[in-house]
Amino acid sequence: MSWQEASTMQLRTEFVHLARQEGVNIRQLCRRFNISPSTAYKWLNRFETSGAEGLHDQSRRPRTSPKRCADEVEQQILTMSQQYEAWGARKLKRVLEDEGAVMPSVSTVHAVLQRHSRVDPKAAEIKPFIRFEHEAPNDLWQIDFKGHFSLSHGRCHPFTALDDHSRFSLCIAACANEQRQTVQDHLIRSFRRYGLPLRMTMDNGSPWGDQTGVYTALEVWLMSQGIKVGHSRPYHPQTQGKLERFHRSLKNEVLQGRFFTDLDDAQRAFDTWRDIYNQKRPHQA
């Protein structure tokens, strides 16, 4: 006949029953049940206080967690995260501190976001890279068109210009096409507002141009303003890495999941976000 297995509760109940008998040797009983005296007296005290219910396993969660942020702080983080869904812990912490809030470490803010499913699982796949930048604003501008998208009426071709040194967004224009005159008109507005850059880098093809010995009308016009013109290497988007990263933010924070009726509707959204990007969004790089 096999031995009958006893549950933990049965063993504790049996121990307490035997230990409460008159004249029993507690330490000898402990050796029999293979437990320490401190554990034995813990069970006895629990039984005296709560009866048989006291012998059940209790939560091991600490009564206080000094390193866990307060509910009020956690709510501040979640509220800001809801307003800027694409931002991570570093940006949220910085903005909240700029507004006067006392924030825990970046890792704690990240833990709060993770606990409430506010962290994109793909974010961990992004690898760090070596950054470089020109020494001063207006040393170099990066310009390009963000991939076009459909509107209720027509299509939108976002034209963007970014300062290489500061990452300041110089222009986000909702355009109806990608023609030279459209680009030139928006650049004139940016030049009048921010001054002329020393150099400009752009993609290849129309209206930019990159044919050896042949200059496009846009290149000729830029060079006539005293601006040096360069092009990214074909099939190497990292040449304009800052602008590519800017386009990713534009997509995640403005375009994704939204639909615009016309160019004016898209431009209003661009203007609102550009102000946030330039004036509020922290740029840790």
mmCIF file of C-alpha atoms in Angstrom:
data_model
loop_
_atom_site.group_PDB
_atom_site.id
_atom_site.type_symbol
_atom_site.label_atom_id
_atom_site.label_comp_id
_atom_site.label_asym_id
_atom_site.label_seq_id
_atom_site.Cartn_x
_atom_site.Cartn_y
_atom_site.Cartn_z
ATOM 1 C CA MET A 1 0.000 0.000 0.000
ATOM 2 C CA SER A 2 1.446 3.368 -1.044
ATOM 3 C CA TRP A 3 1.878 6.276 1.336
ATOM 4 C CA GLN A 4 -0.946 8.825 1.287
ATOM 5 C CA GLU A 5 0.312 12.269 0.297
ATOM 6 C CA ALA A 6 -0.542 15.137 2.650
ATOM 7 C CA SER A 7 -1.128 18.717 1.566
ATOM 8 C CA THR A 8 0.691 21.647 3.091
ATOM 9 C CA MET A 9 -2.458 22.740 4.917
ATOM 10 C CA GLN A 10 -2.919 19.244 6.362
ATOM 11 C CA LEU A 11 0.649 19.221 7.692
ATOM 12 C CA ARG A 12 0.299 22.668 9.238
ATOM 13 C CA THR A 13 -3.010 21.751 10.833
ATOM 14 C CA GLU A 14 -1.543 18.521 12.231
ATOM 15 C CA PHE A 15 1.498 20.349 13.581
ATOM 16 C CA VAL A 16 -0.582 23.016 15.315
ATOM 17 C CA HIS A 17 -2.874 20.318 16.793
ATOM 18 C CA LEU A 18 0.112 18.413 18.238
ATOM 19 C CA ALA A 19 2.038 21.516 19.328
ATOM 20 C CA ARG A 20 -0.886 22.817 21.402
ATOM 21 C CA GLN A 21 -1.042 19.657 23.492
ATOM 22 C CA GLU A 22 0.168 19.906 27.081
ATOM 23 C CA GLY A 23 3.814 18.991 27.739
ATOM 24 C CA VAL A 24 4.791 18.647 24.085
ATOM 25 C CA ASN A 25 8.439 19.265 23.110
ATOM 26 C CA ILE A 26 8.195 21.929 20.380
ATOM 27 C CA ARG A 27 11.779 21.549 19.097
ATOM 28 C CA GLN A 28 11.464 17.800 18.824
ATOM 29 C CA LEU A 29 8.181 18.294 16.947
ATOM 30 C CA CYS A 30 9.932 20.760 14.627
ATOM 31 C CA ARG A 31 12.561 18.154 13.738
ATOM 32 C CA ARG A 32 9.802 15.647 13.019
ATOM 33 C CA PHE A 33 8.068 18.059 10.614
ATOM 34 C CA ASN A 34 11.396 19.359 9.274
ATOM 35 C CA ILE A 35 10.684 23.027 10.033
ATOM 36 C CA SER A 36 12.498 25.709 12.020
ATOM 37 C CA PRO A 37 11.273 26.875 15.451
ATOM 38 C CA SER A 38 10.605 30.357 14.064
ATOM 39 C CA THR A 39 8.286 28.862 11.419
ATOM 40 C CA ALA A 40 6.598 26.746 14.064
ATOM 41 C CA TYR A 41 5.830 29.726 16.319
ATOM 42 C CA LYS A 42 4.673 31.726 13.286
ATOM 43 C CA TRP A 43 2.028 29.088 12.546
ATOM 44 C CA LEU A 44 1.015 28.880 16.180
ATOM 45 C CA ASN A 45 0.631 32.662 16.455
ATOM 46 C CA ARG A 46 -1.412 32.793 13.272
ATOM 47 C CA PHE A 47 -3.673 30.010 14.528
ATOM 48 C CA GLU A 48 -4.171 31.815 17.850
ATOM 49 C CA THR A 49 -5.082 35.024 15.987
ATOM 50 C CA SER A 50 -7.113 33.797 13.002
ATOM 51 C CA GLY A 51 -7.857 30.135 13.571
ATOM 52 C CA ALA A 52 -7.469 27.680 10.701
ATOM 53 C CA GLU A 53 -7.591 30.550 8.138
ATOM 54 C CA GLY A 54 -4.320 31.842 9.541
ATOM 55 C CA LEU A 55 -2.510 28.741 8.284
ATOM 56 C CA HIS A 56 -3.097 29.640 4.608
ATOM 57 C CA ASP A 57 -0.255 31.244 2.637
ATOM 58 C CA GLN A 58 -0.348 35.015 2.876
ATOM 59 C CA SER A 59 0.694 37.625 0.313
ATOM 60 C CA ARG A 60 4.433 38.302 0.239
ATOM 61 C CA ARG A 61 3.905 41.778 -1.169
ATOM 62 C CA PRO A 62 5.626 44.371 1.060
ATOM 63 C CA ARG A 63 3.386 46.704 3.048
ATOM 64 C CA THR A 64 5.305 49.665 1.685
ATOM 65 C CA SER A 65 7.274 50.139 -1.557
ATOM 66 C CA PRO A 66 9.514 53.205 -1.157
ATOM 67 C CA LYS A 67 10.807 52.919 -4.744
ATOM 68 C CA ARG A 68 7.335 52.683 -6.309
ATOM 69 C CA CYS A 69 6.111 56.063 -7.506
ATOM 70 C CA ALA A 70 3.013 57.581 -5.949
ATOM 71 C CA ASP A 71 -0.389 57.161 -7.587
ATOM 72 C CA GLU A 72 -0.482 60.896 -8.368
ATOM 73 C CA VAL A 73 2.872 60.744 -10.175
ATOM 74 C CA GLU A 74 1.815 57.627 -12.067
ATOM 75 C CA GLN A 75 -1.361 59.360 -13.205
ATOM 76 C CA GLN A 76 0.650 62.365 -14.432
ATOM 77 C CA ILE A 77 2.815 60.039 -16.518
ATOM 78 C CA LEU A 78 -0.197 58.218 -17.987
ATOM 79 C CA THR A 79 -2.041 61.456 -18.769
ATOM 80 C CA MET A 80 0.967 62.888 -20.612
ATOM 81 C CA SER A 81 1.473 59.541 -22.375
ATOM 82 C CA GLN A 82 -2.113 59.638 -23.588
ATOM 83 C CA GLN A 83 -1.544 63.103 -25.016
ATOM 84 C CA TYR A 84 1.737 62.094 -26.736
ATOM 85 C CA GLU A 85 1.292 58.409 -27.472
ATOM 86 C CA ALA A 86 4.466 58.037 -29.551
ATOM 87 C CA TRP A 87 6.801 59.455 -26.860
ATOM 88 C CA GLY A 88 8.926 57.255 -24.636
ATOM 89 C CA ALA A 89 9.950 57.534 -20.987
ATOM 90 C CA ARG A 90 12.800 60.030 -21.500
ATOM 91 C CA LYS A 91 10.686 62.570 -23.371
ATOM 92 C CA LEU A 92 7.706 62.264 -21.011
ATOM 93 C CA LYS A 93 9.931 62.659 -17.933
ATOM 94 C CA ARG A 94 11.628 65.731 -19.404
ATOM 95 C CA VAL A 95 8.368 67.470 -20.388
ATOM 96 C CA LEU A 96 6.746 66.779 -17.008
ATOM 97 C CA GLU A 97 9.811 68.130 -15.194
ATOM 98 C CA ASP A 98 9.760 71.228 -17.416
ATOM 99 C CA GLU A 99 6.197 71.766 -16.205
ATOM 100 C CA GLY A 100 7.335 71.604 -12.565
ATOM 101 C CA ALA A 101 6.530 67.983 -11.694
ATOM 102 C CA VAL A 102 8.948 65.904 -9.611
ATOM 103 C CA MET A 103 9.606 62.722 -11.559
ATOM 104 C CA PRO A 104 11.312 59.417 -10.667
ATOM 105 C CA SER A 105 14.093 57.911 -12.792
ATOM 106 C CA VAL A 106 13.668 57.152 -16.497
ATOM 107 C CA SER A 107 13.573 53.423 -15.710
ATOM 108 C CA THR A 108 10.690 53.942 -13.265
ATOM 109 C CA VAL A 109 8.740 56.028 -15.787
ATOM 110 C CA HIS A 110 9.360 53.289 -18.350
ATOM 111 C CA ALA A 111 8.121 50.668 -15.860
ATOM 112 C CA VAL A 112 4.889 52.637 -15.384
ATOM 113 C CA LEU A 113 4.363 52.779 -19.150
ATOM 114 C CA GLN A 114 5.141 49.072 -19.483
ATOM 115 C CA ARG A 115 2.752 48.164 -16.671
ATOM 116 C CA HIS A 116 -0.077 49.914 -18.521
ATOM 117 C CA SER A 117 0.851 48.555 -21.990
ATOM 118 C CA ARG A 118 2.039 51.951 -23.271
ATOM 119 C CA VAL A 119 5.372 50.669 -24.658
ATOM 120 C CA ASP A 120 5.736 49.565 -28.270
ATOM 121 C CA PRO A 121 7.345 46.070 -28.240
ATOM 122 C CA LYS A 122 9.260 46.954 -31.416
ATOM 123 C CA ALA A 123 11.029 49.858 -29.684
ATOM 124 C CA ALA A 124 13.591 47.472 -28.165
ATOM 125 C CA GLU A 125 14.638 46.371 -31.654
ATOM 126 C CA ILE A 126 15.970 49.844 -32.566
ATOM 127 C CA LYS A 127 19.759 49.852 -32.229
ATOM 128 C CA PRO A 128 21.841 52.886 -31.181
ATOM 129 C CA PHE A 129 23.918 54.546 -33.883
ATOM 130 C CA ILE A 130 26.731 57.074 -34.176
ATOM 131 C CA ARG A 131 25.385 60.614 -34.518
ATOM 132 C CA PHE A 132 27.052 63.529 -36.262
ATOM 133 C CA GLU A 133 25.942 67.082 -36.858
ATOM 134 C CA HIS A 134 27.189 70.336 -38.320
ATOM 135 C CA GLU A 135 28.589 72.873 -35.911
ATOM 136 C CA ALA A 136 26.019 75.667 -36.205
ATOM 137 C CA PRO A 137 22.462 76.353 -37.364
ATOM 138 C CA ASN A 138 22.143 77.061 -41.098
ATOM 139 C CA ASP A 139 25.372 75.197 -41.864
ATOM 140 C CA LEU A 140 23.271 72.538 -43.586
ATOM 141 C CA TRP A 141 19.595 72.008 -44.358
ATOM 142 C CA GLN A 142 18.153 68.627 -45.280
ATOM 143 C CA ILE A 143 15.093 68.728 -47.576
ATOM 144 C CA ASP A 144 12.836 66.079 -49.083
ATOM 145 C CA PHE A 145 9.251 64.995 -49.695
ATOM 146 C CA LYS A 146 7.624 62.604 -47.239
ATOM 147 C CA GLY A 147 5.762 59.824 -49.018
ATOM 148 C CA HIS A 148 2.464 61.127 -50.391
ATOM 149 C CA PHE A 149 -0.914 59.986 -49.060
ATOM 150 C CA SER A 150 -4.569 60.201 -50.130
ATOM 151 C CA LEU A 151 -7.034 62.914 -49.106
ATOM 152 C CA SER A 152 -10.792 63.073 -49.546
ATOM 153 C CA HIS A 153 -9.976 65.363 -52.453
ATOM 154 C CA GLY A 154 -6.666 64.571 -54.176
ATOM 155 C CA ARG A 155 -3.309 63.690 -52.656
ATOM 156 C CA CYS A 156 -0.910 65.366 -50.239
ATOM 157 C CA HIS A 157 2.867 65.493 -50.784
ATOM 158 C CA PRO A 158 4.447 66.763 -47.512
ATOM 159 C CA PHE A 159 7.560 68.858 -48.231
ATOM 160 C CA THR A 160 9.912 69.040 -45.250
ATOM 161 C CA ALA A 161 13.081 70.977 -44.407
ATOM 162 C CA LEU A 162 15.217 70.325 -41.313
ATOM 163 C CA ASP A 163 18.267 72.102 -39.879
ATOM 164 C CA ASP A 164 21.060 69.544 -39.454
ATOM 165 C CA HIS A 165 22.606 71.096 -36.328
ATOM 166 C CA SER A 166 19.525 71.830 -34.210
ATOM 167 C CA ARG A 167 16.994 69.456 -35.834
ATOM 168 C CA PHE A 168 14.689 72.455 -35.954
ATOM 169 C CA SER A 169 11.805 71.891 -38.363
ATOM 170 C CA LEU A 170 12.059 74.722 -40.852
ATOM 171 C CA CYS A 171 9.076 73.739 -42.970
ATOM 172 C CA ILE A 172 6.297 71.159 -43.249
ATOM 173 C CA ALA A 173 4.144 72.032 -46.237
ATOM 174 C CA ALA A 174 1.108 70.144 -47.524
ATOM 175 C CA CYS A 175 1.722 70.254 -51.278
ATOM 176 C CA ALA A 176 -0.412 69.155 -54.198
ATOM 177 C CA ASN A 177 2.625 68.034 -56.226
ATOM 178 C CA GLU A 178 6.408 67.577 -56.143
ATOM 179 C CA GLN A 179 7.327 70.106 -58.809
ATOM 180 C CA ARG A 180 10.284 72.489 -58.749
ATOM 181 C CA GLN A 181 8.185 75.658 -58.464
ATOM 182 C CA THR A 182 6.331 74.243 -55.455
ATOM 183 C CA VAL A 183 9.624 73.494 -53.703
ATOM 184 C CA GLN A 184 11.075 76.864 -54.623
ATOM 185 C CA ASP A 185 8.059 78.790 -53.308
ATOM 186 C CA HIS A 186 8.269 77.100 -49.906
ATOM 187 C CA LEU A 187 12.034 77.526 -49.699
ATOM 188 C CA ILE A 188 11.683 81.270 -50.382
ATOM 189 C CA ARG A 189 9.319 81.569 -47.409
ATOM 190 C CA SER A 190 11.777 79.636 -45.212
ATOM 191 C CA PHE A 191 14.772 81.714 -46.394
ATOM 192 C CA ARG A 192 12.950 84.949 -45.557
ATOM 193 C CA ARG A 193 12.149 83.672 -42.080
ATOM 194 C CA TYR A 194 15.354 81.830 -41.109
ATOM 195 C CA GLY A 195 18.043 83.081 -43.478
ATOM 196 C CA LEU A 196 20.062 81.250 -46.129
ATOM 197 C CA PRO A 197 21.893 78.019 -45.310
ATOM 198 C CA LEU A 198 25.497 77.454 -46.380
ATOM 199 C CA ARG A 199 24.623 74.068 -47.852
ATOM 200 C CA MET A 200 21.587 71.982 -48.699
ATOM 201 C CA THR A 201 21.418 68.214 -49.133
ATOM 202 C CA MET A 202 18.580 66.464 -50.907
ATOM 203 C CA ASP A 203 17.566 63.211 -52.525
ATOM 204 C CA ASN A 204 18.096 62.177 -56.154
ATOM 205 C CA GLY A 205 15.723 62.440 -59.094
ATOM 206 C CA SER A 206 13.129 65.084 -59.917
ATOM 207 C CA PRO A 207 13.043 67.870 -58.899
ATOM 208 C CA TRP A 208 16.361 67.507 -57.048
ATOM 209 C CA GLY A 209 18.695 66.180 -59.758
ATOM 210 C CA ASP A 210 22.002 64.327 -59.476
ATOM 211 C CA GLN A 211 23.258 63.829 -63.009
ATOM 212 C CA THR A 212 26.987 64.473 -63.365
ATOM 213 C CA GLY A 213 27.635 67.640 -65.331
ATOM 214 C CA VAL A 214 23.935 68.484 -65.610
ATOM 215 C CA TYR A 215 22.144 70.779 -63.166
ATOM 216 C CA THR A 216 18.404 71.032 -62.654
ATOM 217 C CA ALA A 217 16.643 74.405 -62.580
ATOM 218 C CA LEU A 218 16.275 74.012 -58.794
ATOM 219 C CA GLU A 219 20.022 73.433 -58.330
ATOM 220 C CA VAL A 220 20.887 76.426 -60.537
ATOM 221 C CA TRP A 221 18.512 78.629 -58.573
ATOM 222 C CA LEU A 222 19.941 77.488 -55.212
ATOM 223 C CA MET A 223 23.531 78.000 -56.336
ATOM 224 C CA SER A 224 22.622 81.481 -57.603
ATOM 225 C CA GLN A 225 21.702 82.274 -53.968
ATOM 226 C CA GLY A 226 25.210 81.230 -52.879
ATOM 227 C CA ILE A 227 24.058 77.866 -51.491
ATOM 228 C CA LYS A 228 26.162 74.756 -52.030
ATOM 229 C CA VAL A 229 24.108 71.754 -53.166
ATOM 230 C CA GLY A 230 24.703 68.083 -52.308
ATOM 231 C CA HIS A 231 22.788 64.831 -52.774
ATOM 232 C CA SER A 232 22.379 61.699 -50.698
ATOM 233 C CA ARG A 233 23.946 58.486 -51.972
ATOM 234 C CA PRO A 234 21.512 56.383 -54.000
ATOM 235 C CA TYR A 235 19.832 53.712 -51.884
ATOM 236 C CA HIS A 236 21.452 55.114 -48.721
ATOM 237 C CA PRO A 237 18.701 56.934 -46.778
ATOM 238 C CA GLN A 238 21.035 57.219 -43.772
ATOM 239 C CA THR A 239 22.784 60.080 -45.617
ATOM 240 C CA GLN A 240 19.752 62.143 -44.604
ATOM 241 C CA GLY A 241 19.226 60.170 -41.420
ATOM 242 C CA LYS A 242 17.937 63.093 -39.369
ATOM 243 C CA LEU A 243 15.240 63.868 -41.914
ATOM 244 C CA GLU A 244 14.319 60.175 -42.182
ATOM 245 C CA ARG A 245 13.950 60.092 -38.395
ATOM 246 C CA PHE A 246 11.863 63.261 -38.563
ATOM 247 C CA HIS A 247 9.601 61.641 -41.147
ATOM 248 C CA ARG A 248 9.139 58.661 -38.845
ATOM 249 C CA SER A 249 7.981 60.953 -36.046
ATOM 250 C CA LEU A 250 5.694 62.792 -38.456
ATOM 251 C CA LYS A 251 4.142 59.498 -39.524
ATOM 252 C CA ASN A 252 3.727 58.121 -35.983
ATOM 253 C CA GLU A 253 2.452 61.308 -34.351
ATOM 254 C CA VAL A 254 0.403 62.929 -37.129
ATOM 255 C CA LEU A 255 -0.365 60.731 -40.123
ATOM 256 C CA GLN A 256 -0.902 57.256 -38.687
ATOM 257 C CA GLY A 257 -4.563 56.403 -38.184
ATOM 258 C CA ARG A 258 -5.809 59.803 -39.413
ATOM 259 C CA PHE A 259 -7.574 60.918 -42.564
ATOM 260 C CA PHE A 260 -7.626 64.462 -43.948
ATOM 261 C CA THR A 261 -10.240 66.037 -46.169
ATOM 262 C CA ASP A 262 -7.996 68.396 -48.141
ATOM 263 C CA LEU A 263 -4.621 70.150 -48.158
ATOM 264 C CA ASP A 264 -5.790 72.883 -45.772
ATOM 265 C CA ASP A 265 -6.908 70.253 -43.264
ATOM 266 C CA ALA A 266 -3.520 68.513 -43.498
ATOM 267 C CA GLN A 267 -1.649 71.824 -43.205
ATOM 268 C CA ARG A 268 -3.465 72.709 -39.977
ATOM 269 C CA ALA A 269 -2.365 69.386 -38.486
ATOM 270 C CA PHE A 270 1.211 69.942 -39.707
ATOM 271 C CA ASP A 271 1.373 73.453 -38.216
ATOM 272 C CA THR A 272 0.096 72.254 -34.823
ATOM 273 C CA TRP A 273 2.535 69.355 -34.667
ATOM 274 C CA ARG A 274 5.475 71.411 -35.948
ATOM 275 C CA ASP A 275 5.035 73.786 -33.015
ATOM 276 C CA ILE A 276 5.021 70.829 -30.598
ATOM 277 C CA TYR A 277 8.064 69.292 -32.302
ATOM 278 C CA ASN A 278 10.092 72.517 -32.231
ATOM 279 C CA GLN A 279 8.992 74.038 -28.924
ATOM 280 C CA LYS A 280 7.892 71.226 -26.604
ATOM 281 C CA ARG A 281 9.177 67.848 -27.742
ATOM 282 C CA PRO A 282 12.572 67.138 -26.088
ATOM 283 C CA HIS A 283 15.410 66.337 -28.503
ATOM 284 C CA GLN A 284 17.843 64.245 -26.475
ATOM 285 C CA ALA A 285 20.241 63.814 -29.408
#
